[in-house]
mmCIF file of C-alpha atoms in Angstrom:
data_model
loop_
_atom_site.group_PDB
_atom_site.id
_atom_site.type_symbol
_atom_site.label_atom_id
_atom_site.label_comp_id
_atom_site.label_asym_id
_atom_site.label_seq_id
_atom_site.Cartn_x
_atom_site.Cartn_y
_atom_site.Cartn_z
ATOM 1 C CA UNK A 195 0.000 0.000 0.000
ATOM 2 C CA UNK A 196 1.230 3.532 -0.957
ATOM 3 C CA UNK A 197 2.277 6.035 1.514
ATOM 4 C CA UNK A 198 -0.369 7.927 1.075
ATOM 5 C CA UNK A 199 -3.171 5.277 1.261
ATOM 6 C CA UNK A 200 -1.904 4.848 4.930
ATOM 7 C CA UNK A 201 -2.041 8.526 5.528
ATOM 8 C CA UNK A 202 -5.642 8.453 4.690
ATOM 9 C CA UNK A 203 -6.364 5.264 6.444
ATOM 10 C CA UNK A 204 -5.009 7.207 9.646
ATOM 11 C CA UNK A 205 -6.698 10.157 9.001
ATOM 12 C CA UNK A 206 -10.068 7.962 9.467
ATOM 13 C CA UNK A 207 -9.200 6.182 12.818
ATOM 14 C CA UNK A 208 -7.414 3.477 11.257
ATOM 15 C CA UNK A 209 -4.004 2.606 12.977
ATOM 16 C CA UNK A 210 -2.375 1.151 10.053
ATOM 17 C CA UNK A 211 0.912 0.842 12.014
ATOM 18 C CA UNK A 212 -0.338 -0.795 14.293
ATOM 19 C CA UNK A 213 -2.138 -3.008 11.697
ATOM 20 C CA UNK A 214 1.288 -3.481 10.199
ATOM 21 C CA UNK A 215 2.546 -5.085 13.718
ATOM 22 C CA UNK A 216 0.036 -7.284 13.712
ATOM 23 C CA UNK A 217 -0.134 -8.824 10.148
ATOM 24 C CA UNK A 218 4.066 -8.948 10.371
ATOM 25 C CA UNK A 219 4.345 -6.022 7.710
ATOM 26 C CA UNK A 220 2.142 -7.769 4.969
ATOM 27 C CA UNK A 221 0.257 -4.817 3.672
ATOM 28 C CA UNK A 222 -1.955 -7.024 0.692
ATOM 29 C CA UNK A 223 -3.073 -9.158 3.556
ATOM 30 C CA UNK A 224 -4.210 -6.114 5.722
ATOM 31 C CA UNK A 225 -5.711 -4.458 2.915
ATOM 32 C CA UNK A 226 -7.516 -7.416 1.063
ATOM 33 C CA UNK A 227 -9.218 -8.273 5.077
ATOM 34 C CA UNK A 228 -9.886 -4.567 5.727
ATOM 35 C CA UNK A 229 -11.565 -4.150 2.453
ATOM 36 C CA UNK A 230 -13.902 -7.211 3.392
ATOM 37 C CA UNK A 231 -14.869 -5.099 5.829
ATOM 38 C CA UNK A 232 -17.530 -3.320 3.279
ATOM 39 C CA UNK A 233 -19.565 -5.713 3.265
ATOM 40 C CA UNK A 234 -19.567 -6.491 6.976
ATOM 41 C CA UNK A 235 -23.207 -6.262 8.495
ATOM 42 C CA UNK A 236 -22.292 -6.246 11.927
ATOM 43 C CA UNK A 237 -22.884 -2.225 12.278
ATOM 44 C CA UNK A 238 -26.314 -2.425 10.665
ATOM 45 C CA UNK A 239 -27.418 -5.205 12.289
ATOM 46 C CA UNK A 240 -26.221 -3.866 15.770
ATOM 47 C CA UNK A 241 -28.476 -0.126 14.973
ATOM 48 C CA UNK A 242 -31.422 -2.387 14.086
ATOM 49 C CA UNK A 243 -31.392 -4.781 17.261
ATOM 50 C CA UNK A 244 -31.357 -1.408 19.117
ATOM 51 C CA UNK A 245 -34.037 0.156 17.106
ATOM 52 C CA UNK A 246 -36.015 -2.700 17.939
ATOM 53 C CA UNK A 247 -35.202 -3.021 21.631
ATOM 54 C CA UNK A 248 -33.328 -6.165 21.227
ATOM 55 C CA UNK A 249 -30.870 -5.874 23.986
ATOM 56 C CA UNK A 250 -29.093 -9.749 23.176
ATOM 57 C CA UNK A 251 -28.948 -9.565 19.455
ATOM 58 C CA UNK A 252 -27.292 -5.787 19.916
ATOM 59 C CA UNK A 253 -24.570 -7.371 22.714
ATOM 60 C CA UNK A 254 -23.653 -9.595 20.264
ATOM 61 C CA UNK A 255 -23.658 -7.371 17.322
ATOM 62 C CA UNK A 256 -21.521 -5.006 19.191
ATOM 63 C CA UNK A 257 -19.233 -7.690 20.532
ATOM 64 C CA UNK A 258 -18.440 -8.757 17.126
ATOM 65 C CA UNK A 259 -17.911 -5.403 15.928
ATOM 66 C CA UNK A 260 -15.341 -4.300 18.394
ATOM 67 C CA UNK A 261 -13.682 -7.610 17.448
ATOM 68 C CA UNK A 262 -13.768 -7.003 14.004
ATOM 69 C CA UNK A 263 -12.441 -3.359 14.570
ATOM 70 C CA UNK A 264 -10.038 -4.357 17.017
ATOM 71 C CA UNK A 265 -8.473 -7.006 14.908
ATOM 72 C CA UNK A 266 -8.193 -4.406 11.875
ATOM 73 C CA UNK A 267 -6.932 -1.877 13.594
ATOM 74 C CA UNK A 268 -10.036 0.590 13.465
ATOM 75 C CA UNK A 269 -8.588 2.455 16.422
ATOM 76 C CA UNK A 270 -11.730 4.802 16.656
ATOM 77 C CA UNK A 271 -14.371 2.717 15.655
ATOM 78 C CA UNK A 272 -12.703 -0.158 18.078
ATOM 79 C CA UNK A 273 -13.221 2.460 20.878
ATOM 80 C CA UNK A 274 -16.845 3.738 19.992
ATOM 81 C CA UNK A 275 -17.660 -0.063 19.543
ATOM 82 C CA UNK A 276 -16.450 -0.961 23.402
ATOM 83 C CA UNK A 277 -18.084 1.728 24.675
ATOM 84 C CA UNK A 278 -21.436 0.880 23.377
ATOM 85 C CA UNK A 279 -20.525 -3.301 23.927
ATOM 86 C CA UNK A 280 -20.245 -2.065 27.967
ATOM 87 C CA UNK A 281 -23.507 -0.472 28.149
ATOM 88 C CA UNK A 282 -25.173 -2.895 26.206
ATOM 89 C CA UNK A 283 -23.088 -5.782 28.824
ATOM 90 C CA UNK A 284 -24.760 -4.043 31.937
ATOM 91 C CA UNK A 285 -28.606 -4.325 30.068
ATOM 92 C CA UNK A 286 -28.405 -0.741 29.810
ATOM 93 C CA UNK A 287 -29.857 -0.136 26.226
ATOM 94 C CA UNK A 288 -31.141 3.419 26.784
ATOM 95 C CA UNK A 289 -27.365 4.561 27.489
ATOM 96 C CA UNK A 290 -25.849 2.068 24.534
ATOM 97 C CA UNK A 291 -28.494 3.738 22.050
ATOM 98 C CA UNK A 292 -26.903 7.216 23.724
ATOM 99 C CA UNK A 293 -23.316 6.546 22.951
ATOM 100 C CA UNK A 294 -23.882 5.272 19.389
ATOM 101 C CA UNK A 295 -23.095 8.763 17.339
ATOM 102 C CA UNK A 296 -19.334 8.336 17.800
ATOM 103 C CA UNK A 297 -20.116 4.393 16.573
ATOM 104 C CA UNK A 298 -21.697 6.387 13.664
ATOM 105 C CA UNK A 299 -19.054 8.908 12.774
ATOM 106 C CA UNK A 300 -16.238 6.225 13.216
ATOM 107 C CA UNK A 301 -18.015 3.642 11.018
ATOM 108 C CA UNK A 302 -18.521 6.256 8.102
ATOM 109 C CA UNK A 303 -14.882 7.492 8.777
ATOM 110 C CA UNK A 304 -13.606 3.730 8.222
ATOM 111 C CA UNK A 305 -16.131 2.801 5.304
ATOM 112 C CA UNK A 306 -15.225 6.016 3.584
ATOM 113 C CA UNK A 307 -11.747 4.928 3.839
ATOM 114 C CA UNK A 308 -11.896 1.998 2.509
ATOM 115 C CA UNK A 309 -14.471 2.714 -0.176
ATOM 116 C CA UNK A 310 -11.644 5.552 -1.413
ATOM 117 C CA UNK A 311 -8.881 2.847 -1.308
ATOM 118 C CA UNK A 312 -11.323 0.102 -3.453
ATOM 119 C CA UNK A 313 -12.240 2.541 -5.832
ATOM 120 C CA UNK A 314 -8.482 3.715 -6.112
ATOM 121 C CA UNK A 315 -7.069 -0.102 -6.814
#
C-alpha cells in the first residue's frame, strides 16, 4: 500500500501501524481483510437490534464489531464499539443507544476509507 493510502487510512481512525505489527508487515493481507470489511453487516445489524429493543442480538452485534475493529486496527471505531458493547453488557440499552453517534461517525470514517482505497485499486 502507498504512503499515502496509509495517511488516509489514519486520518479515518485506522491505525495502520499498528495493523502493520500485527499482520508482520504484509500490507496485501491487511488491505484485502480490511476491504472485506464493506460488506460487513455487523454495524447495521447492531443499529437495528437497538431500534427494535433487542438488547441480546445488539450485545452480540456489538461484541463482534469491536472484534472485528479491534483485529483491523479501526482504532476509533474499536473504541466507539467498546463503549457501546459495555452499556449494552450491563442491560443498559437506553445509554448504549446514547453513545452510538461516535459508533456512527467512526463507522462512516472507516467505510469512507476503505471505499476511497477500493475505488483507487
Amino acid at each position: 500500500m502507498m504512503a499515502e493510502y496509509a495517511e488516509a487510512l489514519k486520518r479515518n481512525g485506522i491505525d495502520y501501524d499498528g495493523a502493520m505489527e500485527r499482520f508482520g508487515g504484509n500490507a496485501e493481507l491487511y488491505e484485502r481483510l480490511a476491504l472485506k470489511f464493506l460488506d460487513d453487516t455487523h454495524f447495521a445489524a447492531l443499529e437495528q437490534a437497538l431500534a427494535g429493543g433487542d438488547v441480546d442480538t445488539a450485545v452480540r452485534e456489538a461484541h463482534t464489531l469491536k472484534g472485528v475493529a479491534g483485529n483491523l486496527s479501526f482504532a476509533a471505531l474499536y473504541e466507539a464499539a467498546s463503549k457501546v458493547n459495555a452499556a449494552l453488557r450491563e442491560g443498559d440499552l437506553a445509554g448504549a443507544t446514547a453513545l452510538m453517534d461516535p459508533v456512527r461517525s467512526a463507522h462512516a470514517a472507516v467505510v469512507s476509507a476503505l471505499s476511497s482505497l477500493r475505488d483507487a485499486r
